[in-house]
């Protein structure tokens, strides 16, 4: 790694750790995620069995423990709330015990690790995607869930409704300073009040 000219990182936590190990920050970059748009399409618009879904690694920085605690508190207000957790990792046993301690184990389904080809049916079986990670840059699970749910929304509309609807997609503001490119500089990227930090990508579809 130390002899590499460029190092791809998936989030701020990894970037921070590498710089602490002496890797120059200018050699780090966040690559564009590759997403299969053909895979994450809803097969039908049947009613989901679960209210919430989390997809990802079960490791400390993902803070699924925080998710479970918030879920338990929400369950006191919303009876019969359900949560589907897809993924595996070092924290799974600990998280299952936490669900037991919070008395929500029967409302939480741990589905384990799944192949990417199986993920669409899990997204389709839940109403809302949720994540509490403290170290992701641009998580694939978020992109997959958004793609699938937008597809579900559009599939639920008739041709007449589609023709009479304007759909607006608005993205996050600016690019992180470590991946800023000309004409924007790292000092005028995301997190600043300059143009590179406030510009927002937007797409409009419809008549």
PDB file of N, CA, C and O in Angstrom, residues 104-154:
ATOM      1  N   UNK A 104     -37.189  -7.241  21.692  1.00  0.00           N
ATOM      2  CA  UNK A 104     -37.730  -7.049  20.339  1.00  0.00           C
ATOM      3  C   UNK A 104     -37.276  -8.169  19.401  1.00  0.00           C
ATOM      4  O   UNK A 104     -37.423  -8.061  18.193  1.00  0.00           O
ATOM      5  N   UNK A 105     -36.726  -9.246  19.981  1.00  0.00           N
ATOM      6  CA  UNK A 105     -36.159 -10.308  19.137  1.00  0.00           C
ATOM      7  C   UNK A 105     -37.190 -10.900  18.190  1.00  0.00           C
ATOM      8  O   UNK A 105     -36.853 -11.229  17.041  1.00  0.00           O
ATOM      9  N   UNK A 106     -38.429 -11.022  18.615  1.00  0.00           N
ATOM     10  CA  UNK A 106     -39.457 -11.606  17.754  1.00  0.00           C
ATOM     11  C   UNK A 106     -39.857 -10.671  16.623  1.00  0.00           C
ATOM     12  O   UNK A 106     -40.457 -11.105  15.636  1.00  0.00           O
ATOM     13  N   UNK A 107     -39.520  -9.401  16.757  1.00  0.00           N
ATOM     14  CA  UNK A 107     -39.864  -8.423  15.720  1.00  0.00           C
ATOM     15  C   UNK A 107     -38.720  -8.189  14.749  1.00  0.00           C
ATOM     16  O   UNK A 107     -38.887  -7.509  13.740  1.00  0.00           O
ATOM     17  N   UNK A 108     -37.545  -8.746  15.059  1.00  0.00           N
ATOM     18  CA  UNK A 108     -36.352  -8.545  14.240  1.00  0.00           C
ATOM     19  C   UNK A 108     -35.939  -9.854  13.582  1.00  0.00           C
ATOM     20  O   UNK A 108     -35.792 -10.875  14.248  1.00  0.00           O
ATOM     21  N   UNK A 109     -35.754  -9.823  12.272  1.00  0.00           N
ATOM     22  CA  UNK A 109     -35.316 -11.001  11.517  1.00  0.00           C
ATOM     23  C   UNK A 109     -33.883 -10.805  11.047  1.00  0.00           C
ATOM     24  O   UNK A 109     -33.589  -9.850  10.327  1.00  0.00           O
ATOM     25  N   UNK A 110     -32.978 -11.690  11.479  1.00  0.00           N
ATOM     26  CA  UNK A 110     -31.591 -11.677  11.007  1.00  0.00           C
ATOM     27  C   UNK A 110     -31.503 -12.661   9.842  1.00  0.00           C
ATOM     28  O   UNK A 110     -31.516 -13.871  10.040  1.00  0.00           O
ATOM     29  N   UNK A 111     -31.419 -12.144   8.629  1.00  0.00           N
ATOM     30  CA  UNK A 111     -31.445 -12.983   7.430  1.00  0.00           C
ATOM     31  C   UNK A 111     -30.073 -13.496   7.027  1.00  0.00           C
ATOM     32  O   UNK A 111     -29.960 -14.359   6.153  1.00  0.00           O
ATOM     33  N   UNK A 112     -29.008 -12.967   7.653  1.00  0.00           N
ATOM     34  CA  UNK A 112     -27.664 -13.434   7.336  1.00  0.00           C
ATOM     35  C   UNK A 112     -27.140 -12.877   6.016  1.00  0.00           C
ATOM     36  O   UNK A 112     -27.781 -12.053   5.367  1.00  0.00           O
ATOM     37  N   UNK A 113     -25.971 -13.352   5.616  1.00  0.00           N
ATOM     38  CA  UNK A 113     -25.338 -12.896   4.380  1.00  0.00           C
ATOM     39  C   UNK A 113     -26.090 -13.435   3.173  1.00  0.00           C
ATOM     40  O   UNK A 113     -26.474 -14.587   3.131  1.00  0.00           O
ATOM     41  N   UNK A 114     -26.284 -12.571   2.178  1.00  0.00           N
ATOM     42  CA  UNK A 114     -26.995 -12.957   0.960  1.00  0.00           C
ATOM     43  C   UNK A 114     -26.180 -12.546  -0.267  1.00  0.00           C
ATOM     44  O   UNK A 114     -25.437 -11.564  -0.231  1.00  0.00           O
ATOM     45  N   UNK A 115     -26.338 -13.302  -1.343  1.00  0.00           N
ATOM     46  CA  UNK A 115     -25.659 -12.949  -2.591  1.00  0.00           C
ATOM     47  C   UNK A 115     -26.334 -11.719  -3.184  1.00  0.00           C
ATOM     48  O   UNK A 115     -27.507 -11.437  -2.910  1.00  0.00           O
ATOM     49  N   UNK A 116     -25.602 -10.979  -4.006  1.00  0.00           N
ATOM     50  CA  UNK A 116     -26.157  -9.751  -4.574  1.00  0.00           C
ATOM     51  C   UNK A 116     -27.375 -10.035  -5.436  1.00  0.00           C
ATOM     52  O   UNK A 116     -28.301  -9.227  -5.515  1.00  0.00           O
ATOM     53  N   UNK A 117     -27.426 -11.215  -6.047  1.00  0.00           N
ATOM     54  CA  UNK A 117     -28.569 -11.559  -6.892  1.00  0.00           C
ATOM     55  C   UNK A 117     -29.843 -11.765  -6.078  1.00  0.00           C
ATOM     56  O   UNK A 117     -30.952 -11.665  -6.610  1.00  0.00           O
ATOM     57  N   UNK A 118     -29.696 -12.041  -4.778  1.00  0.00           N
ATOM     58  CA  UNK A 118     -30.851 -12.260  -3.905  1.00  0.00           C
ATOM     59  C   UNK A 118     -31.319 -10.988  -3.211  1.00  0.00           C
ATOM     60  O   UNK A 118     -32.425 -10.940  -2.667  1.00  0.00           O
ATOM     61  N   UNK A 119     -30.489  -9.941  -3.227  1.00  0.00           N
ATOM     62  CA  UNK A 119     -30.832  -8.724  -2.489  1.00  0.00           C
ATOM     63  C   UNK A 119     -32.123  -8.047  -2.949  1.00  0.00           C
ATOM     64  O   UNK A 119     -32.878  -7.545  -2.108  1.00  0.00           O
ATOM     65  N   UNK A 120     -32.418  -8.002  -4.255  1.00  0.00           N
ATOM     66  CA  UNK A 120     -33.655  -7.317  -4.671  1.00  0.00           C
ATOM     67  C   UNK A 120     -34.910  -7.811  -3.967  1.00  0.00           C
ATOM     68  O   UNK A 120     -35.777  -7.010  -3.596  1.00  0.00           O
ATOM     69  N   UNK A 121     -35.038  -9.121  -3.749  1.00  0.00           N
ATOM     70  CA  UNK A 121     -36.251  -9.631  -3.106  1.00  0.00           C
ATOM     71  C   UNK A 121     -36.341  -9.193  -1.646  1.00  0.00           C
ATOM     72  O   UNK A 121     -37.442  -9.069  -1.096  1.00  0.00           O
ATOM     73  N   UNK A 122     -35.187  -8.928  -1.014  1.00  0.00           N
ATOM     74  CA  UNK A 122     -35.210  -8.444   0.364  1.00  0.00           C
ATOM     75  C   UNK A 122     -35.621  -6.972   0.406  1.00  0.00           C
ATOM     76  O   UNK A 122     -36.412  -6.562   1.266  1.00  0.00           O
ATOM     77  N   UNK A 123     -35.064  -6.169  -0.498  1.00  0.00           N
ATOM     78  CA  UNK A 123     -35.474  -4.762  -0.568  1.00  0.00           C
ATOM     79  C   UNK A 123     -36.973  -4.669  -0.850  1.00  0.00           C
ATOM     80  O   UNK A 123     -37.666  -3.800  -0.315  1.00  0.00           O
ATOM     81  N   UNK A 124     -37.458  -5.563  -1.690  1.00  0.00           N
ATOM     82  CA  UNK A 124     -38.855  -5.540  -2.074  1.00  0.00           C
ATOM     83  C   UNK A 124     -39.782  -5.926  -0.931  1.00  0.00           C
ATOM     84  O   UNK A 124     -40.963  -5.576  -0.924  1.00  0.00           O
ATOM     85  N   UNK A 125     -39.213  -6.605   0.060  1.00  0.00           N
ATOM     86  CA  UNK A 125     -40.025  -7.109   1.163  1.00  0.00           C
ATOM     87  C   UNK A 125     -40.042  -6.167   2.361  1.00  0.00           C
ATOM     88  O   UNK A 125     -40.433  -6.562   3.458  1.00  0.00           O
ATOM     89  N   UNK A 126     -39.601  -4.925   2.180  1.00  0.00           N
ATOM     90  CA  UNK A 126     -39.605  -3.946   3.273  1.00  0.00           C
ATOM     91  C   UNK A 126     -40.040  -2.577   2.760  1.00  0.00           C
ATOM     92  O   UNK A 126     -39.855  -2.258   1.586  1.00  0.00           O
ATOM     93  N   UNK A 127     -40.586  -1.780   3.655  1.00  0.00           N
ATOM     94  CA  UNK A 127     -41.103  -0.468   3.274  1.00  0.00           C
ATOM     95  C   UNK A 127     -40.039   0.619   3.262  1.00  0.00           C
ATOM     96  O   UNK A 127     -40.028   1.484   2.388  1.00  0.00           O
ATOM     97  N   UNK A 128     -39.169   0.595   4.279  1.00  0.00           N
ATOM     98  CA  UNK A 128     -38.214   1.696   4.460  1.00  0.00           C
ATOM     99  C   UNK A 128     -36.812   1.156   4.691  1.00  0.00           C
ATOM    100  O   UNK A 128     -36.605   0.284   5.541  1.00  0.00           O
ATOM    101  N   UNK A 129     -35.835   1.680   3.945  1.00  0.00           N
ATOM    102  CA  UNK A 129     -34.421   1.336   4.156  1.00  0.00           C
ATOM    103  C   UNK A 129     -33.849   2.273   5.217  1.00  0.00           C
ATOM    104  O   UNK A 129     -34.139   3.465   5.230  1.00  0.00           O
ATOM    105  N   UNK A 130     -33.036   1.711   6.111  1.00  0.00           N
ATOM    106  CA  UNK A 130     -32.475   2.517   7.194  1.00  0.00           C
ATOM    107  C   UNK A 130     -31.027   2.121   7.441  1.00  0.00           C
ATOM    108  O   UNK A 130     -30.652   0.965   7.294  1.00  0.00           O
ATOM    109  N   UNK A 131     -30.190   3.111   7.767  1.00  0.00           N
ATOM    110  CA  UNK A 131     -28.796   2.820   8.099  1.00  0.00           C
ATOM    111  C   UNK A 131     -28.307   3.807   9.138  1.00  0.00           C
ATOM    112  O   UNK A 131     -28.755   4.954   9.186  1.00  0.00           O
ATOM    113  N   UNK A 132     -27.399   3.348  10.006  1.00  0.00           N
ATOM    114  CA  UNK A 132     -26.882   4.178  11.088  1.00  0.00           C
ATOM    115  C   UNK A 132     -25.355   4.194  11.095  1.00  0.00           C
ATOM    116  O   UNK A 132     -24.732   4.487  12.106  1.00  0.00           O
ATOM    117  N   UNK A 133     -24.760   3.880   9.967  1.00  0.00           N
ATOM    118  CA  UNK A 133     -23.308   3.786   9.866  1.00  0.00           C
ATOM    119  C   UNK A 133     -22.634   5.117  10.163  1.00  0.00           C
ATOM    120  O   UNK A 133     -23.150   6.182   9.832  1.00  0.00           O
ATOM    121  N   UNK A 134     -21.456   5.048  10.779  1.00  0.00           N
ATOM    122  CA  UNK A 134     -20.706   6.255  11.109  1.00  0.00           C
ATOM    123  C   UNK A 134     -19.437   6.395  10.277  1.00  0.00           C
ATOM    124  O   UNK A 134     -18.614   7.244  10.562  1.00  0.00           O
ATOM    125  N   UNK A 135     -19.296   5.569   9.225  1.00  0.00           N
ATOM    126  CA  UNK A 135     -18.048   5.656   8.478  1.00  0.00           C
ATOM    127  C   UNK A 135     -18.150   5.449   6.981  1.00  0.00           C
ATOM    128  O   UNK A 135     -17.140   5.365   6.311  1.00  0.00           O
ATOM    129  N   UNK A 136     -19.352   5.364   6.426  1.00  0.00           N
ATOM    130  CA  UNK A 136     -19.491   5.134   5.001  1.00  0.00           C
ATOM    131  C   UNK A 136     -19.435   6.434   4.220  1.00  0.00           C
ATOM    132  O   UNK A 136     -19.915   7.469   4.665  1.00  0.00           O
ATOM    133  N   UNK A 137     -18.873   6.344   2.996  1.00  0.00           N
ATOM    134  CA  UNK A 137     -18.841   7.497   2.115  1.00  0.00           C
ATOM    135  C   UNK A 137     -20.083   7.527   1.250  1.00  0.00           C
ATOM    136  O   UNK A 137     -20.950   8.388   1.371  1.00  0.00           O
ATOM    137  N   UNK A 138     -20.195   6.560   0.358  1.00  0.00           N
ATOM    138  CA  UNK A 138     -21.364   6.435  -0.513  1.00  0.00           C
ATOM    139  C   UNK A 138     -21.738   4.960  -0.554  1.00  0.00           C
ATOM    140  O   UNK A 138     -21.338   4.228  -1.460  1.00  0.00           O
ATOM    141  N   UNK A 139     -22.484   4.482   0.437  1.00  0.00           N
ATOM    142  CA  UNK A 139     -22.765   3.051   0.566  1.00  0.00           C
ATOM    143  C   UNK A 139     -23.615   2.488  -0.563  1.00  0.00           C
ATOM    144  O   UNK A 139     -24.609   3.091  -0.977  1.00  0.00           O
ATOM    145  N   UNK A 140     -23.221   1.319  -1.072  1.00  0.00           N
ATOM    146  CA  UNK A 140     -23.951   0.670  -2.141  1.00  0.00           C
ATOM    147  C   UNK A 140     -25.371   0.315  -1.723  1.00  0.00           C
ATOM    148  O   UNK A 140     -26.302   0.400  -2.516  1.00  0.00           O
ATOM    149  N   UNK A 141     -25.555  -0.094  -0.465  1.00  0.00           N
ATOM    150  CA  UNK A 141     -26.884  -0.484  -0.001  1.00  0.00           C
ATOM    151  C   UNK A 141     -27.867   0.669  -0.132  1.00  0.00           C
ATOM    152  O   UNK A 141     -29.034   0.468  -0.486  1.00  0.00           O
ATOM    153  N   UNK A 142     -27.422   1.871   0.139  1.00  0.00           N
ATOM    154  CA  UNK A 142     -28.289   3.036   0.016  1.00  0.00           C
ATOM    155  C   UNK A 142     -28.700   3.248  -1.437  1.00  0.00           C
ATOM    156  O   UNK A 142     -29.872   3.530  -1.734  1.00  0.00           O
ATOM    157  N   UNK A 143     -27.744   3.100  -2.356  1.00  0.00           N
ATOM    158  CA  UNK A 143     -28.031   3.277  -3.782  1.00  0.00           C
ATOM    159  C   UNK A 143     -28.980   2.186  -4.268  1.00  0.00           C
ATOM    160  O   UNK A 143     -29.938   2.452  -4.998  1.00  0.00           O
ATOM    161  N   UNK A 144     -28.732   0.949  -3.837  1.00  0.00           N
ATOM    162  CA  UNK A 144     -29.580  -0.175  -4.242  1.00  0.00           C
ATOM    163  C   UNK A 144     -31.014   0.015  -3.755  1.00  0.00           C
ATOM    164  O   UNK A 144     -31.979  -0.193  -4.497  1.00  0.00           O
ATOM    165  N   UNK A 145     -31.145   0.422  -2.488  1.00  0.00           N
ATOM    166  CA  UNK A 145     -32.486   0.614  -1.912  1.00  0.00           C
ATOM    167  C   UNK A 145     -33.223   1.749  -2.605  1.00  0.00           C
ATOM    168  O   UNK A 145     -34.419   1.632  -2.911  1.00  0.00           O
ATOM    169  N   UNK A 146     -32.525   2.842  -2.865  1.00  0.00           N
ATOM    170  CA  UNK A 146     -33.149   3.988  -3.526  1.00  0.00           C
ATOM    171  C   UNK A 146     -33.601   3.610  -4.935  1.00  0.00           C
ATOM    172  O   UNK A 146     -34.725   3.928  -5.349  1.00  0.00           O
ATOM    173  N   UNK A 147     -32.738   2.916  -5.673  1.00  0.00           N
ATOM    174  CA  UNK A 147     -33.073   2.495  -7.030  1.00  0.00           C
ATOM    175  C   UNK A 147     -34.308   1.603  -7.029  1.00  0.00           C
ATOM    176  O   UNK A 147     -35.232   1.765  -7.834  1.00  0.00           O
ATOM    177  N   UNK A 148     -34.334   0.659  -6.093  1.00  0.00           N
ATOM    178  CA  UNK A 148     -35.452  -0.280  -6.032  1.00  0.00           C
ATOM    179  C   UNK A 148     -36.755   0.416  -5.644  1.00  0.00           C
ATOM    180  O   UNK A 148     -37.812   0.164  -6.250  1.00  0.00           O
ATOM    181  N   UNK A 149     -36.707   1.291  -4.652  1.00  0.00           N
ATOM    182  CA  UNK A 149     -37.926   1.936  -4.180  1.00  0.00           C
ATOM    183  C   UNK A 149     -38.460   2.958  -5.187  1.00  0.00           C
ATOM    184  O   UNK A 149     -39.684   3.134  -5.306  1.00  0.00           O
ATOM    185  N   UNK A 150     -37.568   3.630  -5.907  1.00  0.00           N
ATOM    186  CA  UNK A 150     -38.034   4.530  -6.962  1.00  0.00           C
ATOM    187  C   UNK A 150     -38.722   3.720  -8.060  1.00  0.00           C
ATOM    188  O   UNK A 150     -39.765   4.112  -8.590  1.00  0.00           O
ATOM    189  N   UNK A 151     -38.144   2.554  -8.378  1.00  0.00           N
ATOM    190  CA  UNK A 151     -38.765   1.668  -9.361  1.00  0.00           C
ATOM    191  C   UNK A 151     -40.130   1.202  -8.903  1.00  0.00           C
ATOM    192  O   UNK A 151     -41.078   1.118  -9.685  1.00  0.00           O
ATOM    193  N   UNK A 152     -40.248   0.908  -7.592  1.00  0.00           N
ATOM    194  CA  UNK A 152     -41.537   0.474  -7.040  1.00  0.00           C
ATOM    195  C   UNK A 152     -42.568   1.597  -7.148  1.00  0.00           C
ATOM    196  O   UNK A 152     -43.734   1.367  -7.501  1.00  0.00           O
ATOM    197  N   UNK A 153     -42.135   2.816  -6.861  1.00  0.00           N
ATOM    198  CA  UNK A 153     -43.039   3.964  -6.946  1.00  0.00           C
ATOM    199  C   UNK A 153     -43.546   4.145  -8.370  1.00  0.00           C
ATOM    200  O   UNK A 153     -44.751   4.299  -8.603  1.00  0.00           O
ATOM    201  N   UNK A 154     -42.627   4.118  -9.330  1.00  0.00           N
ATOM    202  CA  UNK A 154     -43.017   4.337 -10.720  1.00  0.00           C
ATOM    203  C   UNK A 154     -43.880   3.195 -11.240  1.00  0.00           C
ATOM    204  O   UNK A 154     -44.807   3.415 -12.023  1.00  0.00           O
TER     205      UNK A 154
END
